Coordinates of C-alpha atoms (C1' of nucleotides) in Angstrom, one line a residue:
Chain A
M279 CA 66.4 57.9 182.3
P280 CA 63.7 56.4 181.1
Q281 CA 64.8 53.6 179.9
L282 CA 63.3 50.5 179.8
N283 CA 63.8 49.8 183.0
G284 CA 61.2 48.6 184.4
G285 CA 59.1 49.4 182.2
G286 CA 57.4 51.8 183.3
G287 CA 58.9 54.6 183.7
D288 CA 60.4 55.5 180.8
E289 CA 58.7 58.4 180.6
L290 CA 60.8 60.0 182.7
G291 CA 63.4 60.1 180.6
A292 CA 61.6 61.7 178.3
N293 CA 61.0 64.6 179.9
D294 CA 64.3 65.1 181.0
E295 CA 65.7 64.7 177.9
M296 CA 63.6 66.9 176.1
I297 CA 64.3 69.6 178.1
S298 CA 67.6 70.0 177.3
F299 CA 67.2 71.2 174.1
K300 CA 65.8 74.2 175.4
D301 CA 69.0 75.2 176.5
E302 CA 70.1 75.3 173.2
G303 CA 70.0 78.8 173.2
E304 CA 72.7 78.7 175.5
Q305 CA 74.2 76.3 173.5
E306 CA 74.6 78.6 170.9
E307 CA 77.3 80.0 172.5
K308 CA 78.7 76.9 173.4
I309 CA 78.3 75.6 170.2
S310 CA 80.1 78.1 168.5
E311 CA 82.8 77.2 170.5
N312 CA 82.4 73.8 170.0
V313 CA 82.5 74.3 166.6
S314 CA 85.9 75.2 166.8
A315 CA 86.7 72.0 167.8
E316 CA 85.5 70.4 164.9
R317 CA 87.3 72.4 162.8
D318 CA 89.8 70.1 162.9
L319 CA 88.3 68.0 160.6
D320 CA 87.9 70.4 158.4
D321 CA 86.4 73.1 159.1
V322 CA 83.8 72.5 156.9
K323 CA 82.6 69.4 158.0
S324 CA 81.8 70.6 161.3
S325 CA 79.1 72.8 160.6
L326 CA 76.9 70.2 159.7
V327 CA 77.1 68.5 162.8
N328 CA 75.3 70.8 164.8
E329 CA 72.5 70.8 162.7
S330 CA 71.9 67.5 162.7
E331 CA 72.2 67.2 166.1
N332 CA 70.0 69.7 166.9
N333 CA 67.5 68.0 165.3
S334 CA 67.9 65.1 167.1
S335 CA 65.3 64.5 168.9
S336 CA 64.7 62.7 171.4
S337 CA 61.9 63.5 172.7
D338 CA 61.4 61.3 174.8
S339 CA 58.4 60.2 175.1
E340 CA 58.9 56.9 175.1
Q341 CA 56.7 54.7 176.4
T342 CA 57.8 52.5 178.7
E343 CA 55.7 49.9 178.3
R344 CA 57.2 47.3 176.5
R345 CA 55.2 44.9 175.0
P346 CA 56.6 42.0 173.8
Q347 CA 54.7 41.1 171.1
P348 CA 55.8 42.4 168.1
R349 CA 58.3 40.4 166.9
A350 CA 56.7 40.1 163.8
D351 CA 57.6 43.0 162.1
L352 CA 61.0 43.6 162.4
E353 CA 61.6 45.3 159.5
S354 CA 60.3 48.4 160.1
Y355 CA 62.9 49.1 162.4
E356 CA 65.6 49.3 160.0
K357 CA 63.8 50.9 157.5
A358 CA 62.9 53.4 159.8
R359 CA 66.4 54.0 160.5
E360 CA 67.3 54.5 157.1
Y361 CA 64.5 56.7 156.6
F362 CA 65.8 58.8 159.2
T363 CA 69.0 58.9 157.7
E364 CA 67.8 59.9 154.5
A365 CA 65.6 62.3 155.8
L366 CA 68.4 63.9 157.5
R367 CA 70.4 64.0 154.5
R368 CA 67.8 65.5 152.6
Q369 CA 67.1 67.9 155.1
Q370 CA 70.5 68.8 155.3
D371 CA 70.7 69.2 151.8
G372 CA 67.8 71.0 151.3
G373 CA 66.2 72.6 153.8
F374 CA 67.6 71.6 156.7
F375 CA 66.9 74.5 158.5
K376 CA 63.8 75.0 156.9
S377 CA 61.9 72.9 158.9
P378 CA 61.1 74.4 161.9
H379 CA 60.3 72.8 164.7
Y380 CA 59.7 69.8 166.1
P381 CA 56.7 70.5 167.5
G382 CA 54.9 67.7 167.1
Y383 CA 57.2 65.6 165.9
P384 CA 56.1 65.0 162.9
F385 CA 57.7 62.0 162.5
L386 CA 56.4 60.1 160.1
M387 CA 56.3 57.0 161.1
I388 CA 57.5 55.1 158.7
P389 CA 55.8 52.3 157.9
D390 CA 57.3 49.5 158.7
L391 CA 58.9 49.8 155.8
T392 CA 62.0 48.9 156.8
N393 CA 62.6 47.4 159.7
P394 CA 65.9 48.1 160.3
Y395 CA 66.5 45.3 162.4
L396 CA 64.9 42.7 160.7
S397 CA 66.0 41.3 157.9
N398 CA 63.0 40.3 156.5
G399 CA 60.5 42.4 156.1
A400 CA 57.7 41.9 157.8
L401 CA 56.0 44.7 158.8
S402 CA 55.2 44.9 162.1
P403 CA 53.2 47.0 164.0
S404 CA 55.7 46.9 166.4
A405 CA 57.9 48.3 164.2
R406 CA 56.1 51.3 164.3
T407 CA 56.4 51.3 167.7
Y408 CA 59.8 50.9 167.4
L409 CA 60.1 53.8 165.4
Q410 CA 58.2 55.8 167.6
M411 CA 60.3 54.8 170.3
K412 CA 63.0 55.8 168.5
W413 CA 61.6 58.9 168.0
P414 CA 59.6 59.3 170.9
L415 CA 59.0 62.6 170.1
L416 CA 56.2 61.9 168.2
D417 CA 53.5 62.9 170.0
V418 CA 51.2 60.8 168.8
P419 CA 48.9 60.2 171.3
G420 CA 47.4 57.4 170.2
T421 CA 49.9 55.1 170.4
A422 CA 48.7 52.7 172.4
A423 CA 47.9 50.2 170.3
L424 CA 51.0 48.9 170.1
R425 CA 50.8 45.7 171.2
D426 CA 48.5 44.1 169.4
S427 CA 49.0 45.7 166.6
R428 CA 48.6 43.0 164.7
S429 CA 45.2 43.3 164.8
P430 CA 45.0 45.6 162.4
T431 CA 42.2 46.9 161.2
P432 CA 42.0 46.1 157.9
G433 CA 41.7 49.2 156.5
L434 CA 43.9 51.0 158.4
L435 CA 46.5 49.1 159.1
S436 CA 48.3 49.2 156.7
N437 CA 50.7 49.0 158.4
K438 CA 52.6 50.8 159.0
V439 CA 52.9 53.7 158.0
P440 CA 51.9 55.9 160.3
V441 CA 53.5 58.2 158.7
V442 CA 53.0 61.0 160.3
Q443 CA 54.2 63.4 158.4
H444 CA 54.8 66.5 159.5
A445 CA 56.2 69.2 158.1
H446 CA 58.7 69.5 160.4
M447 CA 60.4 66.8 161.7
H448 CA 62.1 66.5 164.7
P449 CA 65.6 67.0 164.2
L450 CA 66.8 63.9 165.3
T451 CA 64.2 62.3 163.7
P452 CA 65.8 62.8 160.8
L453 CA 66.0 59.4 160.5
I454 CA 62.7 59.3 159.8
T455 CA 62.0 62.3 158.4
Y456 CA 60.9 62.8 155.2
S457 CA 62.2 65.6 153.6
S458 CA 59.9 68.1 152.9
E459 CA 60.9 68.1 149.6
H460 CA 59.5 65.0 148.8
F461 CA 56.4 65.4 150.4
S462 CA 54.9 68.3 151.5
P463 CA 54.5 68.2 154.9
G464 CA 51.4 69.6 155.3
T465 CA 49.4 67.7 153.2
P466 CA 48.3 64.7 154.3
P467 CA 47.3 62.4 151.9
A468 CA 43.8 62.2 151.5
H469 CA 43.7 58.7 151.4
L470 CA 45.5 58.3 154.3
S471 CA 43.7 60.2 156.5
P472 CA 40.9 58.4 157.3
E473 CA 42.1 58.4 160.6
I474 CA 42.3 61.1 162.8
L475 CA 45.0 63.5 162.7
D476 CA 46.5 64.6 165.6
P477 CA 45.6 68.0 166.1
K478 CA 48.8 68.9 167.3
T479 CA 51.0 67.2 165.1
G480 CA 48.7 66.7 162.4
I481 CA 49.8 63.3 162.3
P482 CA 47.3 60.8 161.7
R483 CA 46.8 58.6 164.4
T484 CA 44.4 56.3 165.5
P485 CA 42.3 57.0 168.1
H486 CA 44.1 56.1 170.9
P487 CA 43.1 54.1 173.5
S488 CA 44.0 55.4 176.5
E489 CA 46.0 52.5 176.9
L490 CA 48.5 53.5 174.6
S491 CA 51.3 55.0 175.9
P492 CA 51.8 58.3 175.1
Y493 CA 55.1 57.8 174.1
Y494 CA 54.6 55.7 171.3
P495 CA 51.6 56.7 169.8
L496 CA 51.9 54.7 166.9
S497 CA 52.0 51.6 168.5
P498 CA 51.9 48.8 166.4
G499 CA 48.4 48.4 166.9
A500 CA 47.9 51.8 166.2
V501 CA 49.7 51.4 163.3
G502 CA 47.3 49.4 161.9
Q503 CA 44.9 51.9 162.2
I504 CA 46.9 54.3 160.5
P505 CA 46.1 55.0 157.1
H506 CA 48.2 53.7 154.7
P507 CA 51.3 55.3 154.8
L508 CA 52.5 54.6 151.6
G509 CA 50.5 57.2 150.3
W510 CA 52.6 59.5 152.0
L511 CA 55.6 57.9 151.2
V512 CA 55.2 57.7 147.9
P513 CA 54.5 60.9 146.7
Q514 CA 53.4 61.5 143.5
Q515 CA 56.6 62.7 142.8
G516 CA 57.6 59.5 142.3
Q517 CA 60.3 59.1 144.3
P518 CA 59.7 57.4 147.2
M519 CA 61.5 58.7 149.9
Y520 CA 61.1 56.0 152.0
P521 CA 61.7 52.8 150.9
I522 CA 59.1 51.0 152.1
T523 CA 59.7 47.7 151.9
A524 CA 57.3 45.5 151.0
G525 CA 58.1 43.6 153.8
G526 CA 56.7 46.1 155.7
F527 CA 53.4 45.2 154.9
R528 CA 52.4 42.1 156.0
H529 CA 50.1 40.1 154.4
P530 CA 47.3 41.3 155.9
Y531 CA 47.5 44.0 153.8
P532 CA 49.1 42.8 150.9
A533 CA 47.6 45.3 148.8
L534 CA 49.6 47.8 150.4
A535 CA 52.6 46.3 149.6
M536 CA 54.8 48.6 148.3
N537 CA 54.4 49.6 145.0
A538 CA 57.1 49.5 142.6
S539 CA 58.2 52.8 143.3
M540 CA 58.6 52.2 146.8
S541 CA 60.3 49.2 146.3
S542 CA 62.6 50.8 144.2
L543 CA 63.4 53.1 146.9
V544 CA 64.0 50.5 149.1
S545 CA 66.1 48.7 147.1
S546 CA 68.1 51.6 146.2
R547 CA 68.5 52.6 149.6
F548 CA 69.0 49.5 151.0
S549 CA 71.3 47.1 150.1
P550 CA 70.6 45.4 147.1
H551 CA 70.6 42.1 148.2
I552 CA 68.0 42.7 150.4
V553 CA 65.7 43.5 147.9
P554 CA 65.2 40.4 146.3
H555 CA 62.3 38.7 147.5
H556 CA 62.8 35.8 149.1
P557 CA 61.0 33.0 148.3
H558 CA 60.8 31.6 151.5
G559 CA 62.3 33.6 153.9
L560 CA 60.7 36.8 153.7
H561 CA 57.6 37.8 154.7
Q562 CA 54.8 36.5 153.2
T563 CA 54.7 39.5 151.3
G564 CA 57.9 38.6 150.2
I565 CA 59.0 42.0 150.4
P566 CA 62.5 42.2 151.3
H567 CA 63.7 44.3 153.8
P568 CA 66.6 46.4 153.6
A569 CA 67.8 45.5 156.8
I570 CA 67.4 42.1 156.2
V571 CA 70.3 40.4 155.7
S572 CA 69.8 37.9 153.3
P573 CA 70.6 34.5 153.8
A574 CA 73.6 35.2 152.2
I575 CA 74.9 35.9 155.3
K576 CA 77.0 33.5 156.5
Q577 CA 75.4 32.2 159.1
E578 CA 76.0 30.3 161.8
P579 CA 74.7 27.3 162.9
N580 CA 72.2 28.3 165.0
G581 CA 70.8 31.1 164.4
E582 CA 67.8 31.2 165.7
F583 CA 66.9 34.5 166.4
S584 CA 64.4 35.4 168.6
P585 CA 63.6 32.5 170.2
A586 CA 60.8 33.7 171.7
A587 CA 59.1 34.9 168.9
N588 CA 59.7 32.9 166.3
T589 CA 58.2 29.9 165.4
K590 CA 60.9 28.8 163.6
S591 CA 62.0 25.5 164.2
P592 CA 64.8 25.2 166.5
V593 CA 67.1 23.8 164.3
P594 CA 67.7 25.8 161.5
T595 CA 68.7 24.3 158.5
K596 CA 70.2 26.3 155.9
K597 CA 67.0 27.0 154.5
E598 CA 65.8 28.0 157.6
E599 CA 68.6 30.1 158.1
D600 CA 67.8 31.9 155.1
K601 CA 64.5 32.4 156.3
K602 CA 65.3 33.6 159.5
P603 CA 65.5 37.0 159.5
H604 CA 68.5 38.3 160.7
I605 CA 67.6 40.8 163.2
K606 CA 70.2 43.3 163.5
K607 CA 71.5 44.9 166.5
P608 CA 70.0 48.2 167.4
L609 CA 72.2 51.0 166.5
N610 CA 74.1 52.6 169.3
A611 CA 74.4 56.3 169.7
F612 CA 77.5 56.6 167.6
M613 CA 76.1 54.6 164.9
L614 CA 73.1 56.7 164.7
Y615 CA 75.3 59.7 164.6
M616 CA 77.3 58.2 161.9
K617 CA 74.3 57.5 159.8
E618 CA 73.2 61.0 160.1
M619 CA 76.5 62.7 159.6
R620 CA 78.2 60.5 157.2
A621 CA 76.8 62.0 154.2
K622 CA 77.7 65.4 155.3
V623 CA 81.2 64.4 155.9
V624 CA 81.5 62.7 152.7
A625 CA 80.2 65.7 150.9
E626 CA 82.5 67.9 152.6
C627 CA 85.5 65.9 152.1
T628 CA 86.8 64.2 149.2
L629 CA 87.4 61.1 151.2
K630 CA 85.4 58.3 150.4
E631 CA 86.7 55.6 152.3
S632 CA 84.6 54.7 155.1
A633 CA 87.4 54.0 157.4
A634 CA 88.6 57.5 157.0
I635 CA 85.2 59.0 157.2
N636 CA 84.6 57.0 160.3
Q637 CA 87.6 58.4 161.9
I638 CA 86.4 61.8 161.2
L639 CA 83.1 61.0 162.5
G640 CA 84.6 59.6 165.6
R641 CA 86.3 62.8 166.2
R642 CA 83.3 64.8 165.6
W643 CA 81.5 62.7 167.9
H644 CA 83.8 63.5 170.6
S645 CA 83.5 67.1 169.8
L646 CA 79.9 67.1 170.2
S647 CA 78.5 68.7 173.2
R648 CA 77.1 66.7 175.8
E649 CA 73.7 67.6 174.9
E650 CA 74.2 66.7 171.5
Q651 CA 75.6 63.4 172.3
A652 CA 72.9 62.9 174.8
K653 CA 70.4 63.1 172.0
Y654 CA 71.9 60.3 170.3
Y655 CA 72.3 58.3 173.4
E656 CA 68.7 58.8 174.0
L657 CA 67.8 57.8 170.6
S658 CA 69.8 54.7 170.8
R659 CA 68.3 53.9 174.1
K660 CA 65.0 54.2 172.6
E661 CA 65.9 52.1 169.8
R662 CA 67.1 49.4 172.0
Q663 CA 63.9 49.6 173.8
L664 CA 61.9 49.3 170.8
H665 CA 64.0 46.6 169.6
S666 CA 63.5 44.7 172.7
Q667 CA 59.9 45.2 172.4
L668 CA 59.8 44.1 169.0
Y669 CA 62.0 41.2 169.4
P670 CA 61.7 40.2 172.9
G671 CA 63.6 37.1 172.5
W672 CA 66.3 38.4 170.5
S673 CA 69.7 38.5 171.8
A674 CA 72.8 40.0 170.4
R675 CA 74.2 36.7 170.6
D676 CA 71.9 35.6 167.9
N677 CA 74.0 37.4 165.5
Y678 CA 77.2 36.1 166.6
G679 CA 78.9 34.2 164.1
R680 CA 77.1 35.6 161.3
R681 CA 80.0 37.4 160.2
K682 CA 83.3 35.9 159.9
K683 CA 85.4 36.8 162.5
R684 CA 87.9 39.0 161.8
K685 CA 91.1 38.5 163.0
R686 CA 92.5 41.5 164.0
D687 CA 94.8 40.4 166.3
N688 CA 97.4 40.6 164.2
K689 CA 97.6 44.0 163.9
A690 CA 99.1 44.4 166.9
D691 CA 101.7 42.2 166.5
S692 CA 102.5 43.0 163.4
A693 CA 103.5 46.1 163.3
P694 CA 103.3 48.6 165.4
E695 CA 101.3 50.5 163.5
D696 CA 102.4 51.5 160.4
F697 CA 102.5 54.8 160.3
S698 CA 102.3 54.6 156.8
A699 CA 99.0 55.4 157.2
R700 CA 97.1 53.6 155.0
N701 CA 95.1 55.9 153.5
K702 CA 94.8 59.1 154.1
K703 CA 92.9 61.2 152.2
P704 CA 92.7 64.6 151.8
C705 CA 90.3 65.6 154.1
V706 CA 92.1 64.9 156.8
Q707 CA 94.4 67.4 157.2
Y708 CA 93.2 68.4 160.3
L709 CA 94.4 66.4 162.7
P710 CA 96.8 68.2 164.4
Q711 CA 97.6 66.7 167.1
E712 CA 95.9 67.9 169.6
K713 CA 96.6 67.5 172.7
M714 CA 94.9 69.2 174.8
I715 CA 92.2 69.0 176.0
D716 CA 89.7 69.2 177.4
S717 CA 88.8 71.4 179.3
P718 CA 85.6 72.0 179.6
A719 CA 86.3 75.1 178.9
S720 CA 86.8 74.1 175.8
S721 CA 84.5 76.2 175.0
H722 CA 81.9 74.6 173.8
G723 CA 80.1 73.2 176.1
S724 CA 80.5 70.2 174.8
M725 CA 80.2 67.5 176.8
L726 CA 82.7 68.4 178.6
D727 CA 81.4 71.2 180.0
S728 CA 81.5 70.2 183.1
P729 CA 81.8 67.0 184.0
A730 CA 81.2 67.6 187.3
T731 CA 78.6 69.8 186.9
P732 CA 75.6 68.3 188.0
S733 CA 73.6 69.7 185.6
T734 CA 75.6 68.4 183.0
A735 CA 75.5 65.2 184.3
L736 CA 72.0 65.2 184.5
A737 CA 71.7 66.7 181.4
S738 CA 72.2 63.8 179.6
P739 CA 71.4 61.1 181.5
A740 CA 71.8 59.0 178.9
A741 CA 74.6 60.5 177.8
P742 CA 77.7 59.6 178.7
A743 CA 79.3 62.1 180.3
P744 CA 82.4 60.7 179.6
T745 CA 83.3 62.4 176.8
H746 CA 85.4 64.5 178.5
S747 CA 88.0 62.5 178.9
E748 CA 88.7 61.5 175.9
Q749 CA 91.9 62.3 175.5
A750 CA 93.3 61.5 173.1
Q751 CA 92.3 60.7 170.1
P752 CA 94.7 61.3 167.7
L753 CA 92.5 62.2 165.3
S754 CA 94.6 62.2 162.7
L755 CA 93.3 60.3 160.1
T756 CA 96.2 60.1 158.4
T757 CA 98.3 59.0 160.8
K758 CA 96.5 56.6 162.5
P759 CA 99.1 55.3 164.3
D760 CA 98.4 57.2 167.1
R761 CA 95.5 55.6 168.0
H762 CA 97.0 53.2 170.0
H763 CA 99.0 55.6 171.8
H764 CA 96.3 57.7 172.7
F765 CA 94.0 55.2 173.6
P766 CA 95.8 52.4 174.5
L767 CA 93.4 50.6 175.6
L768 CA 91.1 51.3 177.6
S769 CA 88.9 48.9 177.9
K770 CA 88.1 48.2 174.7
P771 CA 90.8 46.9 172.9
S772 CA 88.8 45.2 171.0
S773 CA 89.5 44.8 167.8
S774 CA 92.3 46.6 167.2
S775 CA 93.9 46.6 170.1
S776 CA 94.5 43.3 170.7
S777 CA 97.9 43.4 170.8
S778 CA 98.3 46.8 170.8
S779 CA 97.5 46.9 174.1
S780 CA 100.8 46.5 174.9
S781 CA 101.5 49.8 174.2
S782 CA 99.2 50.8 176.3
S783 CA 99.2 53.6 177.6
S784 CA 101.0 56.0 177.3
S785 CA 99.0 58.7 177.4
S786 CA 96.1 57.5 178.5
S787 CA 96.1 58.2 181.6
Q788 CA 92.8 58.5 182.4
P789 CA 91.2 55.6 181.6
S790 CA 88.1 56.3 182.8
I791 CA 86.9 59.2 183.9
S792 CA 84.5 58.9 186.2
L793 CA 82.1 61.3 186.1
P794 CA 80.0 61.5 188.7
S795 CA 77.9 59.6 187.3
S796 CA 76.4 60.9 185.0
S797 CA 75.2 57.8 184.7
S798 CA 72.3 58.6 186.0
G799 CA 71.8 55.5 186.3
S800 CA 70.1 54.5 184.2
Q801 CA 70.1 53.3 181.5
S802 CA 72.0 53.6 179.1
T803 CA 74.6 54.8 180.5
P804 CA 76.9 56.0 178.5
P805 CA 79.8 54.5 178.3
L806 CA 81.9 56.3 180.2
L807 CA 83.8 54.3 181.8
S808 CA 85.3 51.8 180.2
R809 CA 86.7 53.4 177.4
P810 CA 88.8 56.2 177.5
L811 CA 86.8 59.0 177.3
P812 CA 86.9 61.0 174.4
L813 CA 89.2 63.5 175.2
A814 CA 89.8 63.8 171.8
S815 CA 86.8 65.6 171.3
L816 CA 88.0 68.0 173.6
H817 CA 91.1 68.3 172.0
A818 CA 89.6 68.9 168.9
S819 CA 87.6 71.6 170.1
L820 CA 90.4 73.2 171.6
L821 CA 92.5 72.9 168.7
S822 CA 90.7 74.6 166.3
P823 CA 89.2 77.8 166.5
P824 CA 86.0 78.0 165.0
S825 CA 85.9 78.8 161.6
P826 CA 83.7 81.4 160.5
F827 CA 82.0 79.0 158.4
H828 CA 81.1 77.0 161.3
Q829 CA 80.0 79.7 163.3
A830 CA 77.8 80.9 160.7
A831 CA 76.4 77.7 160.4
L832 CA 75.9 77.4 163.9
H833 CA 74.2 80.5 164.2
S834 CA 71.8 79.7 161.8
H835 CA 71.4 76.6 163.3
H836 CA 71.0 77.9 166.6
A837 CA 68.7 80.4 165.6
W838 CA 66.6 77.8 164.1
F839 CA 66.8 75.9 167.1
Q840 CA 65.8 78.5 169.3
S841 CA 62.9 79.1 167.5
Q842 CA 62.0 75.6 167.9
P843 CA 59.8 74.8 170.6
L844 CA 61.0 71.7 171.4
S845 CA 63.2 70.4 173.7
L846 CA 64.9 67.5 173.3
V847 CA 67.3 66.5 175.5
T848 CA 67.1 66.0 178.8
K849 CA 69.1 68.2 180.3
S850 CA 66.7 69.7 182.2
A851 CA 67.8 68.6 185.1
D852 CA 69.4 70.9 186.2
Chain B
dC238 C1' 83.6 38.1 145.7
dC239 C1' 84.5 38.9 150.1
dC240 C1' 87.1 40.7 153.9
dC241 C1' 89.5 44.6 155.8
dC242 C1' 89.6 48.9 157.6
dT243 C1' 87.7 52.4 160.9
dT244 C1' 84.8 54.5 164.5
dT245 C1' 81.9 54.1 169.2
dG246 C1' 78.7 51.6 171.9
dA247 C1' 76.1 47.7 173.5
dA248 C1' 75.9 43.2 174.6
dG249 C1' 77.8 38.9 174.7
dT250 C1' 81.5 35.6 176.4
dT251 C1' 85.4 34.4 179.0
dC252 C1' 88.2 34.2 183.0
Chain C
dG150 C1' 83.4 42.1 187.8
dA151 C1' 87.1 43.1 184.7
dA152 C1' 88.7 42.0 180.3
dC153 C1' 87.9 40.7 175.9
dT154 C1' 85.1 39.7 171.6
dT155 C1' 81.3 40.5 168.2
dC156 C1' 78.4 43.2 165.8
dA157 C1' 76.0 47.3 164.3
dA158 C1' 76.9 51.0 159.3
dA159 C1' 79.4 52.1 155.4
dG160 C1' 82.1 51.9 151.3
dG161 C1' 86.7 52.1 149.1
dG162 C1' 90.7 49.2 149.0
dG163 C1' 92.8 45.1 148.4
dG164 C1' 93.5 40.1 148.1

DNA sequence: CCCCCTTTGAAGTTC
DNA sequence: GAACTTCAAAGGGGG
């Protein structure tokens, strides 16, 4: 796939990916079946999943070019994420289906509002880029500007917000998306628009230089050009959907800085602490970024983050630490999925504990079809790309130590897992033990479909094909004990496993499946290997028959999907 | 108030 | 290069 690899070619990926969605039609069938799998969780929950996924976008268009400059605006990234998330939720809530297609990917770009990654809010053009990358789908042609975004035009720039609003967002994009509710899609804000709207998408974009990569239309630079997003964001309605963080706007356009409403959003959405303006740390604007971790974080001694970019002095003092924005890691595919789906799961179940919910989400994740997962992998890949572009010097290592280390080792020793199951909440009934697996047949085409199948593999390049394997997840929330058993360890013992590993294995058997590679090489390969594959998913699917509910949902979903023009995932390959 | 828990994945570190 | 460790999100639970 496209990945970053060399830069250039990302595009490829894009295409591929997109394609896949097309299949969705087919998927329907599959899906339905898939659905069954989910059932386990509860029937209910499952339905949602599909939707969201469908949405996912990935269009791919990412640009390959990576330009390093951006560091400045980190914020946007996170914000964007959140936006997406919210958007999803909203969509889900409300008209999820309503929106029809992706066609242009309406993404809005969120202004830098939040840069997800950065803690502080600066807005960066790049952020936009980032977003776009994330959601490549955006068609905005004009992207190009990215790089220099900084040079914003004064007027336009605003930064950020490119919001492109579109009525429809890309499914995946949800992240970004705004819900239609909040804004009407169609209407572009007058004020915003000075720029040009993309005919296709309707998204405002700047005139793009040819330079810009198609993929990321909104490049940072472009961003600047874009009319002020906020307008969009902040609908008259008052609620700002998107938290724009002030941070987002860099000084250059202070004026834009979020207005109260926006900020409120932000704050609400984002963690509170973030909000506070930082005296020093934050952007000049002082706008806090949601993502930003405030200084509070315990930091480590050195924290410099992006070395490259930052000017910060090498030795960070505490103060500096504070200042330094904590650039968060880009979210991986699963995390993206979690963000999207968490709300649904929570709504469906009574469980509130994140740990329990996450278990459910983990299961669902496994039950997703390959294509679906591929979407997320693709998104995450793009995020990583963006992130790297935005923060060229950043390394995951920069964040090490911020958090206290947890010591999980114990677990292992201590007890063998208590079956007591810590918590279990209601939702979880499902969990039957499934055992089974996987067969691709599982019906849904979930990932599993065919591991071997070339097409599948291709399908999601990004995706990990692996899923198949997963064997075992116990799924049972309640009983977590299994976990170890099932997955003894595969490679990632990590946290939990530490000791557990001992148990290893039992079942696991297949530690890694090797799919033929789905890896496609590229990029992001999915993980297949090291961890056990998610057989669980398979199990799940097998286990439960699809509930009517699901199916219904699926159908609608599918239908919707079919109608949609777009294609997300790559599957094309075939 | 802060860490734990829990999930998967990516990236880092260690051996 | 395999194995292991951290962190990413999230939010109730518990110390």
